[in-house]
Amino acid sequence: MSLTSGLRPLPRSDAEAPPLHVAIIMDGNGRWAKARGLPRTLGHRAGVTALKRTVEAAQQLGVGRLTVFGFSTENWSRPAQEVSELMSLPKLYFESDLARLRREGVRVRVIGRRAGLSKDVLSMIDEAETTTAANTRFHLQVAFNYGGRADIADAARRLAEAVREGRLDPAAIDEAAFESHLSTAEHAAPDLIIRTSGERRLSNFLLWETAYAELVFQDVLWPDYGPAQLKAALDEFRGRDRRYGGADVDDVLATG
Ligand code: IPE
Ligand code: IPE
Ligand code: MG
């Protein structure tokens, strides 16, 4: 099985388990602001503070990779002023936290379509990625202008181009080959998807990669998120029985 294969075999013991990959749909900034009589903008800014707390907490709680959903391909449909505010968040986040991330061994990668992003946003992304490129202790993947369907379509196009150029035999296109063309190919699929704010849907996040992810929905609004909420989600995850379509080994032994 390839390193990037999403369907990870069950580890035989906790000691063998690779570090967890957790992905978060950071939702509820607008409702958090509304509940306080504040503009949505301030909800998004409070969301950046919550992201800083959560990245630090993840580093303490045995998570090795964290993927966060910051802006979806559908979020362009929001009012122009809100889109512009959301576009300023990578700068707000990285300007205040990139030095710490670099110091603490965090490698930053941004996934999602680059087309449509302004020069300013692109140069911030580039700086975040290049200045942390040598880090390996913790991986932070930020999904920005990301959509699961767009990513799958982009992968299909790259495979088709490889076939057209004679670099790929169509018969060699299997799940692993397909997956290696997704923007998330660098990491094994997430073990756990968390969505805050009480909504129970994926909203086009990591559609391929979530095939066997555990889903945890928390009612907390994203700006209120932090170490206690992440720990609660991880505790719930650790109590889950992941079977990947197989049968529980103890049940098989007991009942034959
Ligand atoms: C999450 O908060 C941020 C983004 C989706 C970019 P929302 O802005 O979706 O907040 P709600 O869901 O309206 O409360
Ligand atoms: C998903 O949240 C996108 C991000 C968190 C970046 P949305 O708020 O956009 O999702 P819907 O509209 O409630 O499905
Ligand atoms: Mg929302």
mmCIF file of N, CA and C in Angstrom, residues 69-199:
data_model
loop_
_atom_site.group_PDB
_atom_site.id
_atom_site.type_symbol
_atom_site.label_atom_id
_atom_site.label_comp_id
_atom_site.label_asym_id
_atom_site.label_seq_id
_atom_site.Cartn_x
_atom_site.Cartn_y
_atom_site.Cartn_z
ATOM 1 N N PHE A 69 -9.993 24.083 7.202
ATOM 2 C CA PHE A 69 -10.730 24.640 6.055
ATOM 3 C C PHE A 69 -10.930 26.130 6.306
ATOM 4 N N GLY A 70 -10.265 26.951 5.516
ATOM 5 C CA GLY A 70 -10.305 28.391 5.728
ATOM 6 C C GLY A 70 -11.199 29.138 4.755
ATOM 7 N N PHE A 71 -11.309 28.622 3.516
ATOM 8 C CA PHE A 71 -12.124 29.305 2.505
ATOM 9 C C PHE A 71 -12.474 28.280 1.436
ATOM 10 N N SER A 72 -13.768 28.129 1.177
ATOM 11 C CA SER A 72 -14.181 27.117 0.197
ATOM 12 C C SER A 72 -14.399 27.759 -1.172
ATOM 13 N N THR A 73 -14.387 26.912 -2.206
ATOM 14 C CA THR A 73 -14.629 27.424 -3.567
ATOM 15 C C THR A 73 -16.038 28.025 -3.665
ATOM 16 N N GLU A 74 -16.920 27.677 -2.734
ATOM 17 C CA GLU A 74 -18.280 28.247 -2.728
ATOM 18 C C GLU A 74 -18.352 29.549 -1.933
ATOM 19 N N ASN A 75 -17.332 29.828 -1.121
ATOM 20 C CA ASN A 75 -17.397 31.042 -0.296
ATOM 21 C C ASN A 75 -17.277 32.328 -1.122
ATOM 22 N N TRP A 76 -16.882 32.206 -2.416
ATOM 23 C CA TRP A 76 -16.857 33.385 -3.287
ATOM 24 C C TRP A 76 -18.252 33.962 -3.448
ATOM 25 N N SER A 77 -19.285 33.166 -3.160
ATOM 26 C CA SER A 77 -20.653 33.662 -3.349
ATOM 27 C C SER A 77 -21.100 34.586 -2.218
ATOM 28 N N ARG A 78 -20.264 34.815 -1.238
ATOM 29 C CA ARG A 78 -20.631 35.747 -0.153
ATOM 30 C C ARG A 78 -20.482 37.199 -0.643
ATOM 31 N N PRO A 79 -21.060 38.156 0.081
ATOM 32 C CA PRO A 79 -20.918 39.562 -0.336
ATOM 33 C C PRO A 79 -19.445 39.944 -0.483
ATOM 34 N N ALA A 80 -19.169 40.825 -1.457
ATOM 35 C CA ALA A 80 -17.780 41.184 -1.788
ATOM 36 C C ALA A 80 -16.994 41.637 -0.565
ATOM 37 N N GLN A 81 -17.638 42.378 0.305
ATOM 38 C CA GLN A 81 -16.918 42.893 1.479
ATOM 39 C C GLN A 81 -16.472 41.748 2.405
ATOM 40 N N GLU A 82 -17.331 40.745 2.535
ATOM 41 C CA GLU A 82 -16.954 39.605 3.383
ATOM 42 C C GLU A 82 -15.857 38.772 2.715
ATOM 43 N N VAL A 83 -15.967 38.592 1.388
ATOM 44 C CA VAL A 83 -14.916 37.852 0.675
ATOM 45 C C VAL A 83 -13.581 38.555 0.878
ATOM 46 N N SER A 84 -13.608 39.868 0.783
ATOM 47 C CA SER A 84 -12.370 40.624 0.927
ATOM 48 C C SER A 84 -11.799 40.463 2.347
ATOM 49 N N GLU A 85 -12.666 40.451 3.329
ATOM 50 C CA GLU A 85 -12.212 40.220 4.712
ATOM 51 C C GLU A 85 -11.605 38.812 4.852
ATOM 52 N N LEU A 86 -12.292 37.830 4.265
ATOM 53 C CA LEU A 86 -11.785 36.451 4.369
ATOM 54 C C LEU A 86 -10.431 36.317 3.669
ATOM 55 N N MET A 87 -10.271 37.072 2.563
ATOM 56 C CA MET A 87 -8.993 37.046 1.827
ATOM 57 C C MET A 87 -7.854 37.680 2.637
ATOM 58 N N SER A 88 -8.204 38.505 3.603
ATOM 59 C CA SER A 88 -7.143 39.150 4.388
ATOM 60 C C SER A 88 -6.698 38.278 5.570
ATOM 61 N N LEU A 89 -7.400 37.174 5.801
ATOM 62 C CA LEU A 89 -7.096 36.376 6.997
ATOM 63 C C LEU A 89 -5.757 35.626 6.938
ATOM 64 N N PRO A 90 -5.348 35.109 5.766
ATOM 65 C CA PRO A 90 -4.026 34.454 5.755
ATOM 66 C C PRO A 90 -2.932 35.414 6.214
ATOM 67 N N LYS A 91 -3.043 36.681 5.773
ATOM 68 C CA LYS A 91 -2.044 37.680 6.156
ATOM 69 C C LYS A 91 -2.090 37.918 7.673
ATOM 70 N N LEU A 92 -3.321 38.083 8.185
ATOM 71 C CA LEU A 92 -3.491 38.322 9.620
ATOM 72 C C LEU A 92 -2.901 37.163 10.422
ATOM 73 N N TYR A 93 -3.175 35.952 9.970
ATOM 74 C CA TYR A 93 -2.693 34.770 10.690
ATOM 75 C C TYR A 93 -1.177 34.636 10.596
ATOM 76 N N PHE A 94 -0.663 34.660 9.378
ATOM 77 C CA PHE A 94 0.770 34.384 9.213
ATOM 78 C C PHE A 94 1.623 35.541 9.729
ATOM 79 N N GLU A 95 1.151 36.776 9.555
ATOM 80 C CA GLU A 95 1.974 37.891 10.064
ATOM 81 C C GLU A 95 2.144 37.804 11.568
ATOM 82 N N SER A 96 1.121 37.307 12.250
ATOM 83 C CA SER A 96 1.239 37.261 13.710
ATOM 84 C C SER A 96 1.774 35.927 14.214
ATOM 85 N N ASP A 97 1.790 34.890 13.394
ATOM 86 C CA ASP A 97 2.146 33.573 13.942
ATOM 87 C C ASP A 97 3.209 32.807 13.160
ATOM 88 N N LEU A 98 3.604 33.305 11.991
ATOM 89 C CA LEU A 98 4.523 32.511 11.171
ATOM 90 C C LEU A 98 5.881 32.297 11.846
ATOM 91 N N ALA A 99 6.369 33.320 12.534
ATOM 92 C CA ALA A 99 7.675 33.177 13.189
ATOM 93 C C ALA A 99 7.630 32.062 14.230
ATOM 94 N N ARG A 100 6.535 32.020 14.992
ATOM 95 C CA ARG A 100 6.399 30.970 16.003
ATOM 96 C C ARG A 100 6.273 29.589 15.344
ATOM 97 N N LEU A 101 5.481 29.518 14.288
ATOM 98 C CA LEU A 101 5.304 28.231 13.598
ATOM 99 C C LEU A 101 6.662 27.720 13.116
ATOM 100 N N ARG A 102 7.431 28.625 12.538
ATOM 101 C CA ARG A 102 8.747 28.229 12.013
ATOM 102 C C ARG A 102 9.657 27.749 13.138
ATOM 103 N N ARG A 103 9.666 28.506 14.227
ATOM 104 C CA ARG A 103 10.501 28.169 15.396
ATOM 105 C C ARG A 103 10.123 26.813 15.989
ATOM 106 N N GLU A 104 8.822 26.541 15.985
ATOM 107 C CA GLU A 104 8.354 25.315 16.640
ATOM 108 C C GLU A 104 8.343 24.102 15.711
ATOM 109 N N GLY A 105 8.930 24.231 14.543
ATOM 110 C CA GLY A 105 9.073 23.062 13.666
ATOM 111 C C GLY A 105 7.830 22.712 12.887
ATOM 112 N N VAL A 106 6.943 23.689 12.700
ATOM 113 C CA VAL A 106 5.709 23.435 11.952
ATOM 114 C C VAL A 106 5.937 23.684 10.466
ATOM 115 N N ARG A 107 5.581 22.724 9.664
ATOM 116 C CA ARG A 107 5.633 22.928 8.212
ATOM 117 C C ARG A 107 4.251 23.337 7.719
ATOM 118 N N VAL A 108 4.187 24.427 7.005
ATOM 119 C CA VAL A 108 2.905 24.937 6.517
ATOM 120 C C VAL A 108 2.764 24.635 5.028
ATOM 121 N N ARG A 109 1.599 24.124 4.654
ATOM 122 C CA ARG A 109 1.273 23.974 3.230
ATOM 123 C C ARG A 109 -0.125 24.521 3.013
ATOM 124 N N VAL A 110 -0.334 25.165 1.894
ATOM 125 C CA VAL A 110 -1.659 25.671 1.581
ATOM 126 C C VAL A 110 -2.164 24.913 0.359
ATOM 127 N N ILE A 111 -3.340 24.288 0.500
ATOM 128 C CA ILE A 111 -3.930 23.571 -0.627
ATOM 129 C C ILE A 111 -5.153 24.328 -1.126
ATOM 130 N N GLY A 112 -5.521 24.081 -2.364
ATOM 131 C CA GLY A 112 -6.642 24.796 -2.965
ATOM 132 C C GLY A 112 -6.165 25.465 -4.238
ATOM 133 N N ARG A 113 -7.120 25.978 -5.000
ATOM 134 C CA ARG A 113 -6.756 26.591 -6.282
ATOM 135 C C ARG A 113 -6.079 27.935 -6.062
ATOM 136 N N ARG A 114 -4.944 28.115 -6.726
ATOM 137 C CA ARG A 114 -4.231 29.396 -6.640
ATOM 138 C C ARG A 114 -4.917 30.440 -7.517
ATOM 139 N N ALA A 115 -5.509 29.960 -8.643
ATOM 140 C CA ALA A 115 -6.168 30.895 -9.561
ATOM 141 C C ALA A 115 -7.287 31.611 -8.814
ATOM 142 N N GLY A 116 -7.356 32.925 -8.974
ATOM 143 C CA GLY A 116 -8.410 33.690 -8.307
ATOM 144 C C GLY A 116 -7.908 34.398 -7.060
ATOM 145 N N LEU A 117 -6.747 33.986 -6.554
ATOM 146 C CA LEU A 117 -6.195 34.644 -5.363
ATOM 147 C C LEU A 117 -5.344 35.846 -5.790
ATOM 148 N N SER A 118 -5.371 36.885 -4.987
ATOM 149 C CA SER A 118 -4.624 38.101 -5.340
ATOM 150 C C SER A 118 -3.123 37.874 -5.139
ATOM 151 N N LYS A 119 -2.345 38.777 -5.731
ATOM 152 C CA LYS A 119 -0.888 38.706 -5.599
ATOM 153 C C LYS A 119 -0.452 38.722 -4.130
ATOM 154 N N ASP A 120 -1.103 39.587 -3.347
ATOM 155 C CA ASP A 120 -0.791 39.708 -1.918
ATOM 156 C C ASP A 120 -0.977 38.383 -1.189
ATOM 157 N N VAL A 121 -2.135 37.760 -1.437
ATOM 158 C CA VAL A 121 -2.429 36.487 -0.772
ATOM 159 C C VAL A 121 -1.415 35.438 -1.232
ATOM 160 N N LEU A 122 -1.143 35.426 -2.545
ATOM 161 C CA LEU A 122 -0.208 34.426 -3.080
ATOM 162 C C LEU A 122 1.188 34.601 -2.486
ATOM 163 N N SER A 123 1.614 35.847 -2.293
ATOM 164 C CA SER A 123 2.973 36.010 -1.773
ATOM 165 C C SER A 123 3.035 35.641 -0.292
ATOM 166 N N MET A 124 1.937 35.876 0.435
ATOM 167 C CA MET A 124 1.894 35.451 1.848
ATOM 168 C C MET A 124 1.960 33.918 1.949
ATOM 169 N N ILE A 125 1.199 33.260 1.080
ATOM 170 C CA ILE A 125 1.189 31.795 1.058
ATOM 171 C C ILE A 125 2.595 31.280 0.730
ATOM 172 N N ASP A 126 3.194 31.918 -0.268
ATOM 173 C CA ASP A 126 4.522 31.502 -0.693
ATOM 174 C C ASP A 126 5.538 31.655 0.450
ATOM 175 N N GLU A 127 5.448 32.770 1.147
ATOM 176 C CA GLU A 127 6.374 32.989 2.272
ATOM 177 C C GLU A 127 6.157 31.942 3.369
ATOM 178 N N ALA A 128 4.891 31.685 3.689
ATOM 179 C CA ALA A 128 4.593 30.702 4.747
ATOM 180 C C ALA A 128 5.148 29.327 4.362
ATOM 181 N N GLU A 129 4.975 28.967 3.101
ATOM 182 C CA GLU A 129 5.426 27.635 2.676
ATOM 183 C C GLU A 129 6.951 27.562 2.602
ATOM 184 N N THR A 130 7.572 28.586 2.047
ATOM 185 C CA THR A 130 9.027 28.474 1.852
ATOM 186 C C THR A 130 9.795 28.596 3.168
ATOM 187 N N THR A 131 9.313 29.471 4.056
ATOM 188 C CA THR A 131 10.091 29.636 5.298
ATOM 189 C C THR A 131 9.917 28.456 6.258
ATOM 190 N N THR A 132 8.931 27.610 6.013
ATOM 191 C CA THR A 132 8.755 26.452 6.902
ATOM 192 C C THR A 132 9.040 25.127 6.184
ATOM 193 N N ALA A 133 9.558 25.227 4.969
ATOM 194 C CA ALA A 133 9.687 24.025 4.121
ATOM 195 C C ALA A 133 10.570 22.936 4.724
ATOM 196 N N ALA A 134 11.525 23.322 5.556
ATOM 197 C CA ALA A 134 12.444 22.312 6.110
ATOM 198 C C ALA A 134 11.910 21.690 7.397
ATOM 199 N N ASN A 135 10.803 22.195 7.901
ATOM 200 C CA ASN A 135 10.265 21.674 9.166
ATOM 201 C C ASN A 135 9.565 20.331 8.982
ATOM 202 N N THR A 136 9.635 19.510 10.019
ATOM 203 C CA THR A 136 9.019 18.180 9.910
ATOM 204 C C THR A 136 8.260 17.767 11.183
ATOM 205 N N ARG A 137 8.350 18.575 12.236
ATOM 206 C CA ARG A 137 7.803 18.136 13.527
ATOM 207 C C ARG A 137 6.273 18.077 13.525
ATOM 208 N N PHE A 138 5.651 18.997 12.818
ATOM 209 C CA PHE A 138 4.187 19.087 12.786
ATOM 210 C C PHE A 138 3.792 19.660 11.430
ATOM 211 N N HIS A 139 2.715 19.138 10.876
ATOM 212 C CA HIS A 139 2.282 19.604 9.554
ATOM 213 C C HIS A 139 0.947 20.338 9.658
ATOM 214 N N LEU A 140 0.942 21.569 9.196
ATOM 215 C CA LEU A 140 -0.295 22.350 9.151
ATOM 216 C C LEU A 140 -0.650 22.584 7.689
ATOM 217 N N GLN A 141 -1.806 22.050 7.304
ATOM 218 C CA GLN A 141 -2.248 22.194 5.922
ATOM 219 C C GLN A 141 -3.476 23.106 5.932
ATOM 220 N N VAL A 142 -3.398 24.197 5.219
ATOM 221 C CA VAL A 142 -4.515 25.143 5.205
ATOM 222 C C VAL A 142 -5.230 25.036 3.865
ATOM 223 N N ALA A 143 -6.515 24.689 3.921
ATOM 224 C CA ALA A 143 -7.308 24.597 2.687
ATOM 225 C C ALA A 143 -7.920 25.963 2.417
ATOM 226 N N PHE A 144 -7.486 26.599 1.357
ATOM 227 C CA PHE A 144 -7.892 27.975 1.075
ATOM 228 C C PHE A 144 -8.218 28.082 -0.405
ATOM 229 N N ASN A 145 -9.409 28.541 -0.721
ATOM 230 C CA ASN A 145 -9.949 28.437 -2.078
ATOM 231 C C ASN A 145 -9.927 26.966 -2.497
ATOM 232 N N TYR A 146 -10.342 26.132 -1.550
ATOM 233 C CA TYR A 146 -10.340 24.688 -1.732
ATOM 234 C C TYR A 146 -11.772 24.175 -1.861
ATOM 235 N N GLY A 147 -11.956 23.216 -2.746
ATOM 236 C CA GLY A 147 -13.214 22.480 -2.840
ATOM 237 C C GLY A 147 -12.875 21.041 -3.154
ATOM 238 N N GLY A 148 -13.532 20.116 -2.499
ATOM 239 C CA GLY A 148 -13.246 18.702 -2.731
ATOM 240 C C GLY A 148 -13.504 18.307 -4.182
ATOM 241 N N ARG A 149 -14.625 18.777 -4.731
ATOM 242 C CA ARG A 149 -14.941 18.424 -6.123
ATOM 243 C C ARG A 149 -13.941 19.046 -7.084
ATOM 244 N N ALA A 150 -13.571 20.306 -6.837
ATOM 245 C CA ALA A 150 -12.579 20.968 -7.704
ATOM 246 C C ALA A 150 -11.268 20.184 -7.666
ATOM 247 N N ASP A 151 -10.890 19.717 -6.484
ATOM 248 C CA ASP A 151 -9.629 19.004 -6.353
ATOM 249 C C ASP A 151 -9.663 17.671 -7.107
ATOM 250 N N ILE A 152 -10.817 17.000 -7.040
ATOM 251 C CA ILE A 152 -10.968 15.729 -7.762
ATOM 252 C C ILE A 152 -10.951 15.992 -9.276
ATOM 253 N N ALA A 153 -11.639 17.061 -9.709
ATOM 254 C CA ALA A 153 -11.646 17.395 -11.142
ATOM 255 C C ALA A 153 -10.234 17.759 -11.608
ATOM 256 N N ASP A 154 -9.503 18.515 -10.783
ATOM 257 C CA ASP A 154 -8.125 18.892 -11.151
ATOM 258 C C ASP A 154 -7.239 17.647 -11.274
ATOM 259 N N ALA A 155 -7.427 16.699 -10.360
ATOM 260 C CA ALA A 155 -6.635 15.457 -10.413
ATOM 261 C C ALA A 155 -6.949 14.690 -11.700
ATOM 262 N N ALA A 156 -8.247 14.634 -12.046
ATOM 263 C CA ALA A 156 -8.649 13.924 -13.272
ATOM 264 C C ALA A 156 -8.005 14.581 -14.494
ATOM 265 N N ARG A 157 -7.983 15.907 -14.480
ATOM 266 C CA ARG A 157 -7.378 16.607 -15.629
ATOM 267 C C ARG A 157 -5.880 16.314 -15.724
ATOM 268 N N ARG A 158 -5.206 16.314 -14.575
ATOM 269 C CA ARG A 158 -3.752 16.026 -14.612
ATOM 270 C C ARG A 158 -3.472 14.599 -15.099
ATOM 271 N N LEU A 159 -4.318 13.665 -14.683
ATOM 272 C CA LEU A 159 -4.151 12.283 -15.160
ATOM 273 C C LEU A 159 -4.368 12.223 -16.670
ATOM 274 N N ALA A 160 -5.403 12.930 -17.144
ATOM 275 C CA ALA A 160 -5.693 12.921 -18.587
ATOM 276 C C ALA A 160 -4.527 13.523 -19.367
ATOM 277 N N GLU A 161 -3.938 14.587 -18.830
ATOM 278 C CA GLU A 161 -2.790 15.209 -19.503
ATOM 279 C C GLU A 161 -1.608 14.234 -19.562
ATOM 280 N N ALA A 162 -1.404 13.508 -18.465
ATOM 281 C CA ALA A 162 -0.290 12.546 -18.423
ATOM 282 C C ALA A 162 -0.507 11.444 -19.461
ATOM 283 N N VAL A 163 -1.768 11.028 -19.607
ATOM 284 C CA VAL A 163 -2.073 9.997 -20.616
ATOM 285 C C VAL A 163 -1.819 10.556 -22.020
ATOM 286 N N ARG A 164 -2.320 11.780 -22.248
ATOM 287 C CA ARG A 164 -2.161 12.391 -23.578
ATOM 288 C C ARG A 164 -0.688 12.536 -23.958
ATOM 289 N N GLU A 165 0.138 12.865 -22.942
ATOM 290 C CA GLU A 165 1.564 13.048 -23.223
ATOM 291 C C GLU A 165 2.336 11.735 -23.226
ATOM 292 N N GLY A 166 1.629 10.635 -23.040
ATOM 293 C CA GLY A 166 2.276 9.326 -23.107
ATOM 294 C C GLY A 166 3.054 8.953 -21.851
ATOM 295 N N ARG A 167 2.849 9.702 -20.758
ATOM 296 C CA ARG A 167 3.577 9.391 -19.518
ATOM 297 C C ARG A 167 2.833 8.390 -18.653
ATOM 298 N N LEU A 168 1.581 8.131 -18.977
ATOM 299 C CA LEU A 168 0.756 7.277 -18.114
ATOM 300 C C LEU A 168 -0.122 6.374 -18.963
ATOM 301 N N ASP A 169 -0.122 5.089 -18.586
ATOM 302 C CA ASP A 169 -0.985 4.116 -19.236
ATOM 303 C C ASP A 169 -2.333 4.127 -18.499
ATOM 304 N N PRO A 170 -3.454 4.333 -19.212
ATOM 305 C CA PRO A 170 -4.753 4.358 -18.513
ATOM 306 C C PRO A 170 -4.968 3.128 -17.624
ATOM 307 N N ALA A 171 -4.394 2.011 -18.015
ATOM 308 C CA ALA A 171 -4.573 0.793 -17.206
ATOM 309 C C ALA A 171 -3.908 0.927 -15.829
ATOM 310 N N ALA A 172 -3.011 1.892 -15.718
ATOM 311 C CA ALA A 172 -2.292 2.065 -14.438
ATOM 312 C C ALA A 172 -3.040 3.004 -13.484
ATOM 313 N N ILE A 173 -4.193 3.517 -13.937
ATOM 314 C CA ILE A 173 -4.950 4.430 -13.055
ATOM 315 C C ILE A 173 -5.766 3.605 -12.064
ATOM 316 N N ASP A 174 -5.251 3.544 -10.855
ATOM 317 C CA ASP A 174 -5.985 2.884 -9.775
ATOM 318 C C ASP A 174 -6.182 3.903 -8.655
ATOM 319 N N GLU A 175 -6.689 3.468 -7.514
ATOM 320 C CA GLU A 175 -6.978 4.424 -6.439
ATOM 321 C C GLU A 175 -5.723 5.160 -5.981
ATOM 322 N N ALA A 176 -4.625 4.418 -5.867
ATOM 323 C CA ALA A 176 -3.394 5.056 -5.388
ATOM 324 C C ALA A 176 -2.888 6.096 -6.388
ATOM 325 N N ALA A 177 -2.978 5.750 -7.696
ATOM 326 C CA ALA A 177 -2.510 6.690 -8.724
ATOM 327 C C ALA A 177 -3.382 7.937 -8.732
ATOM 328 N N PHE A 178 -4.684 7.726 -8.585
ATOM 329 C CA PHE A 178 -5.594 8.875 -8.568
ATOM 330 C C PHE A 178 -5.280 9.775 -7.379
ATOM 331 N N GLU A 179 -5.163 9.117 -6.224
ATOM 332 C CA GLU A 179 -4.914 9.855 -4.980
ATOM 333 C C GLU A 179 -3.623 10.660 -5.043
ATOM 334 N N SER A 180 -2.642 10.127 -5.741
ATOM 335 C CA SER A 180 -1.348 10.821 -5.791
ATOM 336 C C SER A 180 -1.439 12.124 -6.586
ATOM 337 N N HIS A 181 -2.542 12.320 -7.307
ATOM 338 C CA HIS A 181 -2.730 13.565 -8.054
ATOM 339 C C HIS A 181 -3.620 14.570 -7.327
ATOM 340 N N LEU A 182 -4.108 14.204 -6.142
ATOM 341 C CA LEU A 182 -4.891 15.160 -5.348
ATOM 342 C C LEU A 182 -3.940 16.115 -4.636
ATOM 343 N N SER A 183 -4.445 17.289 -4.271
ATOM 344 C CA SER A 183 -3.563 18.271 -3.618
ATOM 345 C C SER A 183 -3.170 17.816 -2.215
ATOM 346 N N THR A 184 -3.883 16.836 -1.691
ATOM 347 C CA THR A 184 -3.614 16.353 -0.333
ATOM 348 C C THR A 184 -2.656 15.157 -0.315
ATOM 349 N N ALA A 185 -2.074 14.828 -1.474
ATOM 350 C CA ALA A 185 -1.325 13.571 -1.616
ATOM 351 C C ALA A 185 -0.161 13.424 -0.638
ATOM 352 N N GLU A 186 0.340 14.542 -0.151
ATOM 353 C CA GLU A 186 1.527 14.451 0.700
ATOM 354 C C GLU A 186 1.267 13.685 2.004
ATOM 355 N N HIS A 187 0.051 13.747 2.500
ATOM 356 C CA HIS A 187 -0.255 13.134 3.802
ATOM 357 C C HIS A 187 -1.267 12.011 3.666
ATOM 358 N N ALA A 188 -1.179 11.050 4.587
ATOM 359 C CA ALA A 188 -2.222 10.030 4.655
ATOM 360 C C ALA A 188 -3.544 10.741 4.945
ATOM 361 N N ALA A 189 -4.636 10.105 4.575
ATOM 362 C CA ALA A 189 -5.952 10.739 4.741
ATOM 363 C C ALA A 189 -6.220 11.053 6.207
ATOM 364 N N PRO A 190 -7.050 12.066 6.463
ATOM 365 C CA PRO A 190 -7.347 12.399 7.870
ATOM 366 C C PRO A 190 -8.038 11.252 8.600
ATOM 367 N N ASP A 191 -7.661 11.089 9.852
ATOM 368 C CA ASP A 191 -8.308 10.085 10.702
ATOM 369 C C ASP A 191 -9.631 10.626 11.230
ATOM 370 N N LEU A 192 -9.632 11.911 11.484
ATOM 371 C CA LEU A 192 -10.771 12.527 12.171
ATOM 372 C C LEU A 192 -11.120 13.858 11.511
ATOM 373 N N ILE A 193 -12.388 14.038 11.210
ATOM 374 C CA ILE A 193 -12.885 15.335 10.723
ATOM 375 C C ILE A 193 -13.743 15.940 11.821
ATOM 376 N N ILE A 194 -13.425 17.143 12.181
ATOM 377 C CA ILE A 194 -14.219 17.868 13.180
ATOM 378 C C ILE A 194 -14.943 18.993 12.457
ATOM 379 N N ARG A 195 -16.239 19.160 12.735
ATOM 380 C CA ARG A 195 -16.913 20.373 12.266
ATOM 381 C C ARG A 195 -17.534 21.067 13.473
ATOM 382 N N THR A 196 -17.250 22.331 13.599
ATOM 383 C CA THR A 196 -17.822 23.110 14.689
ATOM 384 C C THR A 196 -19.127 23.755 14.228
ATOM 385 N N SER A 197 -19.814 24.371 15.150
ATOM 386 C CA SER A 197 -21.005 25.210 14.933
ATOM 387 C C SER A 197 -22.313 24.435 14.880
ATOM 388 N N GLY A 198 -22.247 23.107 14.979
ATOM 389 C CA GLY A 198 -23.480 22.324 15.004
ATOM 390 C C GLY A 198 -23.960 21.842 13.644
ATOM 391 N N GLU A 199 -23.420 22.383 12.543
ATOM 392 C CA GLU A 199 -23.824 21.889 11.215
ATOM 393 C C GLU A 199 -23.262 20.485 11.036
#
